Tab-separated table of C-alpha atoms in Angstrom:
chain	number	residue	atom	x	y	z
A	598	UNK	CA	-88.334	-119.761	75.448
A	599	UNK	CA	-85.279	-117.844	73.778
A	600	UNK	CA	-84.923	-114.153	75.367
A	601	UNK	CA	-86.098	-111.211	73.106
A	602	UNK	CA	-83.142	-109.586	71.102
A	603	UNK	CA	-84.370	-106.158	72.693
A	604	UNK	CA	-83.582	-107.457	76.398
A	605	UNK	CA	-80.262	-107.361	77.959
A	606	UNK	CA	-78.167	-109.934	77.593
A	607	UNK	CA	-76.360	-111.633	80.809
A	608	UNK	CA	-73.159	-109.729	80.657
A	609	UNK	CA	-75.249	-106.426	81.074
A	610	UNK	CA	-77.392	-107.930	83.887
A	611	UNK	CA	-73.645	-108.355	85.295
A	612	UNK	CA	-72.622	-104.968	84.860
A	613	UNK	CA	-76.612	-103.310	86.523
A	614	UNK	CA	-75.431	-105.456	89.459
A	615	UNK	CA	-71.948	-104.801	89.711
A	616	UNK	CA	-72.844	-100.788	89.123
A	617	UNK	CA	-75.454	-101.333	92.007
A	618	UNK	CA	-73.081	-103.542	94.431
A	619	UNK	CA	-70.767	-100.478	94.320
A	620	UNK	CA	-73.383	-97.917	94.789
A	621	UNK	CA	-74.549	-99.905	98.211
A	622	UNK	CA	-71.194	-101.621	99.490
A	623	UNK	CA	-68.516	-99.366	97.802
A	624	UNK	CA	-64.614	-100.381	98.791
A	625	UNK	CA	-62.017	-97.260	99.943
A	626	UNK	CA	-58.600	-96.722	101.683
A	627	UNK	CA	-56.647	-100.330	101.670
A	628	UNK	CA	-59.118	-102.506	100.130
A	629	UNK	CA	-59.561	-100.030	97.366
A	630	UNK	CA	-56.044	-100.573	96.560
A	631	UNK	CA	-56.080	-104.299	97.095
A	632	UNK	CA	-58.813	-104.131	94.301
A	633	UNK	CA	-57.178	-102.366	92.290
A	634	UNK	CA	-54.291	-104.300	92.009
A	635	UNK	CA	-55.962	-107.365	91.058
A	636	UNK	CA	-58.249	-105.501	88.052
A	637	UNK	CA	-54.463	-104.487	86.909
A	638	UNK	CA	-53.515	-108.197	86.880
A	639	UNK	CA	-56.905	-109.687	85.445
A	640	UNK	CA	-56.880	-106.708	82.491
A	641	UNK	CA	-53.333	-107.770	81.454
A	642	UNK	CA	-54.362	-111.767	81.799
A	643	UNK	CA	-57.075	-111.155	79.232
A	644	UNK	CA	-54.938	-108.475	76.913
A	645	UNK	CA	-52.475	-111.915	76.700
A	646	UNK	CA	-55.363	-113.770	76.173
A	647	UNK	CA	-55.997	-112.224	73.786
A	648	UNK	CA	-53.236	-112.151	72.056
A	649	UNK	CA	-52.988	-115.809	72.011
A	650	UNK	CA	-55.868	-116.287	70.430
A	651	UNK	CA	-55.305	-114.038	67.394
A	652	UNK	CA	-54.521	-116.084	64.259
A	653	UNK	CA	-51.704	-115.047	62.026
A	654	UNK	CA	-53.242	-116.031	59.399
A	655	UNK	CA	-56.430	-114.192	59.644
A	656	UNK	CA	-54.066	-111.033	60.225
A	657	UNK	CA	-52.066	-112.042	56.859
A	658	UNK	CA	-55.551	-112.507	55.211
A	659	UNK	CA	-57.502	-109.641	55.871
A	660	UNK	CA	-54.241	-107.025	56.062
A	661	UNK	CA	-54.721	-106.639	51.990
A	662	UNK	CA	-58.342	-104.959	52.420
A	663	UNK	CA	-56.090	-101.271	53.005
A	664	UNK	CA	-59.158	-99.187	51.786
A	665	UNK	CA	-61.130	-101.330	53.972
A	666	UNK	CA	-59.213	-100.367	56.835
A	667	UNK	CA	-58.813	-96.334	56.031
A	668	UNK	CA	-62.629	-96.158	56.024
A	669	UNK	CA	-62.699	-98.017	59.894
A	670	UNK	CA	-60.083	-96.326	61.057
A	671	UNK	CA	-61.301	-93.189	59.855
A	672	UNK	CA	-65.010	-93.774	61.048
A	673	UNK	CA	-63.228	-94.824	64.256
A	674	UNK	CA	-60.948	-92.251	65.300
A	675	UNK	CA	-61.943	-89.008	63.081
A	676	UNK	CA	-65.979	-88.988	62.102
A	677	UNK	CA	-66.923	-90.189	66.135
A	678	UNK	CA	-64.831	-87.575	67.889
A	679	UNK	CA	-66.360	-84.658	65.165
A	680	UNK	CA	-69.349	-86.013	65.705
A	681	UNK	CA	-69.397	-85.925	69.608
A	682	UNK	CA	-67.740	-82.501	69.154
A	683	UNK	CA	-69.501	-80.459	66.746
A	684	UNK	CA	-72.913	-82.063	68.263
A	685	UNK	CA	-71.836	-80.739	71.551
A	686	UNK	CA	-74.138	-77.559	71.994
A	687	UNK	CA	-77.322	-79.799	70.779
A	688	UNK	CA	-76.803	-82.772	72.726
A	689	UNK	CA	-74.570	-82.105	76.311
A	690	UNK	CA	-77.768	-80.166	77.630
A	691	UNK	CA	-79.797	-83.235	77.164
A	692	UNK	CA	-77.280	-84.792	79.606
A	693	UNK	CA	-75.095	-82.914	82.311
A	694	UNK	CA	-71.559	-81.465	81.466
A	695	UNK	CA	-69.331	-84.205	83.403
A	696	UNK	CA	-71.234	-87.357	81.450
A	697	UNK	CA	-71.114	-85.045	78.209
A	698	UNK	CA	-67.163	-85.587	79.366
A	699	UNK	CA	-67.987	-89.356	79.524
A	700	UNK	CA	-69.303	-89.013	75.945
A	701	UNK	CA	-66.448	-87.569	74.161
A	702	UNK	CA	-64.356	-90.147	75.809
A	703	UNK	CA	-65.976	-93.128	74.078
A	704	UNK	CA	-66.254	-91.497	70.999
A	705	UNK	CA	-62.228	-91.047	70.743
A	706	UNK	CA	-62.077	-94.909	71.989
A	707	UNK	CA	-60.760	-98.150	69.770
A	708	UNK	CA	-63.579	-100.411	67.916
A	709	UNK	CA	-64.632	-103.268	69.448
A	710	UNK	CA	-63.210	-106.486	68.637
A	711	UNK	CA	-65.518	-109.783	69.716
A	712	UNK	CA	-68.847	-107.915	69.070
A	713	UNK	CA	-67.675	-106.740	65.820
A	714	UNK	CA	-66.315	-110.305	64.879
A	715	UNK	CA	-69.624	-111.979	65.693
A	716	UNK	CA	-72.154	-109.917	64.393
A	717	UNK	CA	-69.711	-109.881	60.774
A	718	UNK	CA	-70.038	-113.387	61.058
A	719	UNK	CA	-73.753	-113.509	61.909
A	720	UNK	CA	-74.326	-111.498	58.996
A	721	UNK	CA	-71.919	-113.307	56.584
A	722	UNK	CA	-69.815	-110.021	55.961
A	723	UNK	CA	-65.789	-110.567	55.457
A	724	UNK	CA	-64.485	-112.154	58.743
A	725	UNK	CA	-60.756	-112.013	57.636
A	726	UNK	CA	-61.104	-108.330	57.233
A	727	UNK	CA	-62.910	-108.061	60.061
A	728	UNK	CA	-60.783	-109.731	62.204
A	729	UNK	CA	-57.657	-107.426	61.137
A	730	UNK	CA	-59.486	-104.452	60.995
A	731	UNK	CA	-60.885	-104.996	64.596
A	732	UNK	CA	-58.053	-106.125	66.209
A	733	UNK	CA	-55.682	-103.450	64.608
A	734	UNK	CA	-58.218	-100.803	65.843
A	735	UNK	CA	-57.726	-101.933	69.346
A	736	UNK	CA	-54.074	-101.783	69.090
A	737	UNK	CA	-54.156	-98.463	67.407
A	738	UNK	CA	-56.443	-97.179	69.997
A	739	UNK	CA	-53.442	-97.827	72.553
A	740	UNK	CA	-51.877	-94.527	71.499
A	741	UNK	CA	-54.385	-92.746	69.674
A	742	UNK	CA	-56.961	-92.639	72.403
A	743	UNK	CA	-54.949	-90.668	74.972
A	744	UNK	CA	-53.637	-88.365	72.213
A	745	UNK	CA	-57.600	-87.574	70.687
A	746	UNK	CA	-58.102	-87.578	74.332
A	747	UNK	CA	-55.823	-84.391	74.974
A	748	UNK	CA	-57.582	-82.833	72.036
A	749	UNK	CA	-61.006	-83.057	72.144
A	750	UNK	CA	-60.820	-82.966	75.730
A	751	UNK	CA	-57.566	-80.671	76.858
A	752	UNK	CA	-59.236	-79.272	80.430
A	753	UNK	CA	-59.310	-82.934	81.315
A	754	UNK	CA	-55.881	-83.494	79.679
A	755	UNK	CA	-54.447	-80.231	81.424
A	756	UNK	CA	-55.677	-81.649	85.305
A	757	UNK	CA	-54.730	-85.459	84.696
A	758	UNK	CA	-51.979	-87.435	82.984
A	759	UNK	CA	-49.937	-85.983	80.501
A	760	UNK	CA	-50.937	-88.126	76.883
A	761	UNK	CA	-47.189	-89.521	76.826
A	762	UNK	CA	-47.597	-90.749	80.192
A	763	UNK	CA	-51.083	-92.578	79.782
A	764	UNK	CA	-49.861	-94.042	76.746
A	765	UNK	CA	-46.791	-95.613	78.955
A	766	UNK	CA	-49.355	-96.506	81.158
A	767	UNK	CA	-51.383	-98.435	78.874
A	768	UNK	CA	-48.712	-99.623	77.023
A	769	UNK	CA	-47.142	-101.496	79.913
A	770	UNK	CA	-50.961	-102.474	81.338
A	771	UNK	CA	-52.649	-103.546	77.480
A	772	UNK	CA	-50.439	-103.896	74.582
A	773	UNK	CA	-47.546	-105.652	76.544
A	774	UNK	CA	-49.357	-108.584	77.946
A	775	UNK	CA	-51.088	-108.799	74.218
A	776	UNK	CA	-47.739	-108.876	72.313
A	777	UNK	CA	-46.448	-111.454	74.665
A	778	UNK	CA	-49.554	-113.767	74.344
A	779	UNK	CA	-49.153	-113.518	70.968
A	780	UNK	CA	-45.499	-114.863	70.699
A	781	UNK	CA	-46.427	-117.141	73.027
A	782	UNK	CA	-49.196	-118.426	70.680
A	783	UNK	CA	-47.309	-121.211	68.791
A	784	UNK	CA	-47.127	-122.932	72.311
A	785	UNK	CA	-50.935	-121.644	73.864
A	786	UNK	CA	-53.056	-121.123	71.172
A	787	UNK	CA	-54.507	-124.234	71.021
A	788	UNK	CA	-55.490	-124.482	74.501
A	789	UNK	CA	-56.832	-121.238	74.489
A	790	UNK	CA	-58.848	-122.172	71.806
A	791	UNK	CA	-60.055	-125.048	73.285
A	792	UNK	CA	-60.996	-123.378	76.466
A	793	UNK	CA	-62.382	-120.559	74.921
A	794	UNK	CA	-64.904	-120.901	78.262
A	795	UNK	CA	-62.097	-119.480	80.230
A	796	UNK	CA	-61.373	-116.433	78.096
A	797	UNK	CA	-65.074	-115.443	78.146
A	798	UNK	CA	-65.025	-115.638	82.233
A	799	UNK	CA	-61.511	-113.186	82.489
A	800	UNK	CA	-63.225	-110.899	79.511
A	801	UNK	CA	-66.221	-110.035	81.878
A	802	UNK	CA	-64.645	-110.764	85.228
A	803	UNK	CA	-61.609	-108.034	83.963
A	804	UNK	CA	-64.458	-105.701	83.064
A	805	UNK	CA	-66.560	-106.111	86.288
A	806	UNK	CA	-63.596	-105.497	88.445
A	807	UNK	CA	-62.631	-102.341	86.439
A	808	UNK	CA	-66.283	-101.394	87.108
A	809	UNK	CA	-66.812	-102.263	90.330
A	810	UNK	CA	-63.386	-100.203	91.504
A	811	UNK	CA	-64.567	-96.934	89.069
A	812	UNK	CA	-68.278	-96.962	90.264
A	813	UNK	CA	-66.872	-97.438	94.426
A	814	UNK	CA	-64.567	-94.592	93.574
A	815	UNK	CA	-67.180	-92.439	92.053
A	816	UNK	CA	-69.927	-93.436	94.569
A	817	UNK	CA	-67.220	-92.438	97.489
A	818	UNK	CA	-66.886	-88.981	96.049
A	819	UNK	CA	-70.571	-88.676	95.452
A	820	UNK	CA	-71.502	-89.472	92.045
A	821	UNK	CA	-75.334	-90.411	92.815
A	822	UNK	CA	-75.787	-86.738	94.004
A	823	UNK	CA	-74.742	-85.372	91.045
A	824	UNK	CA	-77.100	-87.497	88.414
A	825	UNK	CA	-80.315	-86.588	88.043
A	826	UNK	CA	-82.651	-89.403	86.002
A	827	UNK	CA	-83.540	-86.958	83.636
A	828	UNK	CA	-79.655	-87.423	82.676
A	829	UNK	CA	-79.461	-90.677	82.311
A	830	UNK	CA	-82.387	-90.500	80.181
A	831	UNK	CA	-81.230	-88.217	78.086
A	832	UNK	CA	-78.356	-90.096	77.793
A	833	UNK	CA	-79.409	-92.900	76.182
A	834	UNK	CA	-81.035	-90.358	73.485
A	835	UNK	CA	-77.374	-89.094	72.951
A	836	UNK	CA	-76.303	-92.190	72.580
A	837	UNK	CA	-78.712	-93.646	70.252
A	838	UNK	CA	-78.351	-90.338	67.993
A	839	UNK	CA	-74.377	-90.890	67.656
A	840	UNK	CA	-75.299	-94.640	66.836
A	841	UNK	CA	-77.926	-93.736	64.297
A	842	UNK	CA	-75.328	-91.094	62.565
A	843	UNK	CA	-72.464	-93.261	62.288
A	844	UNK	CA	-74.179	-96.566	61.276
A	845	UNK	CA	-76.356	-94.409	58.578
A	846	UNK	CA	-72.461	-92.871	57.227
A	847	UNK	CA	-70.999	-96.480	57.237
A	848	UNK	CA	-74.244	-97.451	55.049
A	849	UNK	CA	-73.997	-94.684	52.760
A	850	UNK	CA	-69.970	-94.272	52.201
A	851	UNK	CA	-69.497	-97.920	51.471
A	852	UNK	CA	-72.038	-98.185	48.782
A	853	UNK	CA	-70.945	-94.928	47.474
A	854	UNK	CA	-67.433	-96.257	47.460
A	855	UNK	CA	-68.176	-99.405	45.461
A	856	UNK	CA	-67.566	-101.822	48.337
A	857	UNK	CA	-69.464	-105.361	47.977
A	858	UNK	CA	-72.078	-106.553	50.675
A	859	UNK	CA	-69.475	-108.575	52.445
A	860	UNK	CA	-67.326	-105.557	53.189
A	861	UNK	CA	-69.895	-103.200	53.158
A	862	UNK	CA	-70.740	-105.289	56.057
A	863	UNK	CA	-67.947	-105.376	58.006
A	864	UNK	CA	-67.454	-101.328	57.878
A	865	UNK	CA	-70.888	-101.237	59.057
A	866	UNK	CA	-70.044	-103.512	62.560
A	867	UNK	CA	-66.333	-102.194	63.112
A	868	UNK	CA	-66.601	-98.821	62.226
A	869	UNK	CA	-70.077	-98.573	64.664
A	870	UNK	CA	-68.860	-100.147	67.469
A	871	UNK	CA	-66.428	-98.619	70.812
A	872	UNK	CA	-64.676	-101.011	73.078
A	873	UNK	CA	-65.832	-101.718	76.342
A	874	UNK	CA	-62.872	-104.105	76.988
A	875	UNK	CA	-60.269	-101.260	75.856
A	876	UNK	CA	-61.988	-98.312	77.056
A	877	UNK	CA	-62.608	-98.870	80.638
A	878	UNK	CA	-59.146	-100.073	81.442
A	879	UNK	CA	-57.773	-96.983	79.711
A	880	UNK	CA	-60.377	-94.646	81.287
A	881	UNK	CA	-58.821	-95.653	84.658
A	882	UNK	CA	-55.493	-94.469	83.032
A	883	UNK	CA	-56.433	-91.130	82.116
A	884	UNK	CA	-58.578	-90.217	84.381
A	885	UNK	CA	-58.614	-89.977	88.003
A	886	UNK	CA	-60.210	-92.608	89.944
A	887	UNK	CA	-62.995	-90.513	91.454
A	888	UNK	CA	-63.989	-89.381	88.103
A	889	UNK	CA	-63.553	-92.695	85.932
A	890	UNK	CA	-66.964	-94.354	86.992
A	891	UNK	CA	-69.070	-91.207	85.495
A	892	UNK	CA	-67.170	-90.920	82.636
A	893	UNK	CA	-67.593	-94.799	81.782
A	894	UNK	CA	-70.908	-94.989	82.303
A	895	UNK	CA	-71.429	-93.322	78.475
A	896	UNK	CA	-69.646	-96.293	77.230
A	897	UNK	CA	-72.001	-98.849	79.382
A	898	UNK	CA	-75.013	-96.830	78.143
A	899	UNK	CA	-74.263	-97.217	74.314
A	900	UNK	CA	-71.999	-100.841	74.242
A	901	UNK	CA	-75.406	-102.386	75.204
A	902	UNK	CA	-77.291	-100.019	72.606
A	903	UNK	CA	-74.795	-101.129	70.049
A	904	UNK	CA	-75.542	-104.793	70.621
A	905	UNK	CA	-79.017	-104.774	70.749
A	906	UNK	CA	-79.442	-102.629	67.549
A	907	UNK	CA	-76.776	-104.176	65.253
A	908	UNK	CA	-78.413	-107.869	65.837
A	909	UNK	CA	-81.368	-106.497	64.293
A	910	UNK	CA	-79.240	-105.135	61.595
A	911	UNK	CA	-77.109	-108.268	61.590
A	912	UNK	CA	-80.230	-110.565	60.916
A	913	UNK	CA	-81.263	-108.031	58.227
A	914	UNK	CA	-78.239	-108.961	56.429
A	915	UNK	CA	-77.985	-112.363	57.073
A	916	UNK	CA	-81.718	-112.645	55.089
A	917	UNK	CA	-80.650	-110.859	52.258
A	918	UNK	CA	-80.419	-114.282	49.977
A	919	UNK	CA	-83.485	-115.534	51.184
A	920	UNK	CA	-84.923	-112.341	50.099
A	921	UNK	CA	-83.079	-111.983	46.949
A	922	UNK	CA	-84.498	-115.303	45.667
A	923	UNK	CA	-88.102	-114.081	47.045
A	924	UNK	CA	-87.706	-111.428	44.819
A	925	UNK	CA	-86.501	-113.264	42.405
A	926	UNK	CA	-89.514	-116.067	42.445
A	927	UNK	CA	-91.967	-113.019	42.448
A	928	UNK	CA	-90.339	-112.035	39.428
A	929	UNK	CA	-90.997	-115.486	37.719
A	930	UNK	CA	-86.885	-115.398	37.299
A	931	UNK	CA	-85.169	-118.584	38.944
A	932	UNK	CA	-82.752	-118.243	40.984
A	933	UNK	CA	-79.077	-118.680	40.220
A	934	UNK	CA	-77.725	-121.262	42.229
A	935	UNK	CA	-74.011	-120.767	44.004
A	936	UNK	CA	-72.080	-124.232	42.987
């Protein structure tokens, strides 16, 4: 019997166990390190991964769509930060200051790129532009993440890295392993396409490692004691509030702009969604290591609410000729048929 679209998928399953192998068995002093130094080398395998398998083409054939783009980027990097700002007094008593911390950190991160891909697919929106827009967000993110960063968050930019330093950081750790993947494509791509298997296992394997090292960290310097339940409820009401305002804006603005279903479409899916891939990686960066578990857990929290609620949306869509030529047999009008 297929699973319900409302349960979590396996990844997530993962991550619950990973978060709760941490919060039992966490790793400190040598080990710690010896962890950490293998996350840094699976996050750069999968960032040149990555860049292996982007196509060229795709990039050459979605790059024209420039309003497309403005409006993602903007949702993106402007509309999620003033929203996580300016709903600040409303919605960080609902949680506790230091996840409210966690909050405003995912909503100054990248868009996702495989999530947004497949549900633009799913839906039949436009996967070139899609496929640009998602991948240059993630890219972009790179240096406008630790700069929004110091912004919307300057006590935590004043006590950790300096934004010029993280963005070194995550230069050297994300966007150099991804450039040289993607020279290196000519000669790889095809078996990286052909074992896409083994892309999907270093995508979550990267991301469990980075979790399991945050959440140790965190659960060494006491993060259970400080999280009531009530705040972890509350945060998934946050969460689902930030969701509902951006994916209602994407709606509204791309109609109101003229775009077609097929774009309107993929604004929807990039411009909703924030990188778990990118962000906790980068979170690890900017913040110290102690404090990196509570403020990714925010991002864990809404990447699954993001899934589960666009692939209701994304089946919506992906009905919408069935329902057109239901409308238009009611009508007694026959359909027009695509040759």
């Amino acid at each position: 019997m297929a699973r319900s679209r409302f349960l979590p998928d396996n990844f997530t399953l993962m991550l619950i166990t990973t978060v709760a192998l941490a919060s039992f068995a966490p790793v400190s002093g040598q080990v710690a390190h010896f962890f950490e130094g293998v996350t840094t080398a699976a996050v750069a395998l999968l960032f040149f991964l990555h860049g292996a398998k982007l196509s060229r083409e795709a990039i050459l054939a979605g790059i024209g769509h420039w309003r497309l783009h403005l409006l993602v980027f903007a949702t993106t990097f402007i509309l999620f930060p003033i929203v996580g700002v300016g709903l600040r007094p409303v919605l960080e008593p609902l949680v506790t200051p230091q996840l409210y911390t966690g909050v405003l950190y995912l909503c100054v991160l990248p868009a996702t790129v495989q999530s947004a891909i497949a549900f633009t697919a799913m839906a039949r929106g436009n996967m070139p532009a899609a496929i640009c827009s998602a991948s240059a967000s993630t890219l972009l993110g790179i240096v406008v993440t630790p700069l929004l960063v110091k912004i919307v968050l300057p006590q935590a930019g004043e006590a950790h890295h300096d934004a010029l330093d993280s963005i070194g950081k995550i230069m050297l750790q994300l966007l150099l392993p991804f450039i040289a993947g993607h020279l290196l494509r000519p000669w790889i791509g095809d078996f990286v396409k052909k074992h896409a298997k083994v892309l999907k296992v270093v995508d979550q394997g990267s991301i469990l490692l980075v979790v399991f090292t945050a959440f140790s960290a965190a659960v060494v310097a006491g993060i259970w004691r400080q999280l009531p339940l009530t705040a972890l409820l509350g945060l998934l009401l946050v969460s689902a509030i930030i969701l509902a305002i951006v994916l209602l804006f994407t709606t509204f603005i791309s109609r109101k702009l003229g775009f077609d279903k097929e774009d309107e479409i993929t604004i929807v899916f990039c411009g909703s969604k924030k990188s778990l891939i990118s962000g906790v990686p980068m979170a690890k960066v900017i913040f110290p290591s102690a404090d990196a578990g509570l403020i990714v857990l925010p991002l864990m929290i809404f990447h699954q609410l993001q899934l589960m609620v666009c692939a209701v949306l994304a089946q919506r869509y992906a009905r919408r000729p069935e329902e057109a030529e239901s409308s238009a047999q009611a009508a007694g009008v026959a359909p027009v048929a695509k040759g």
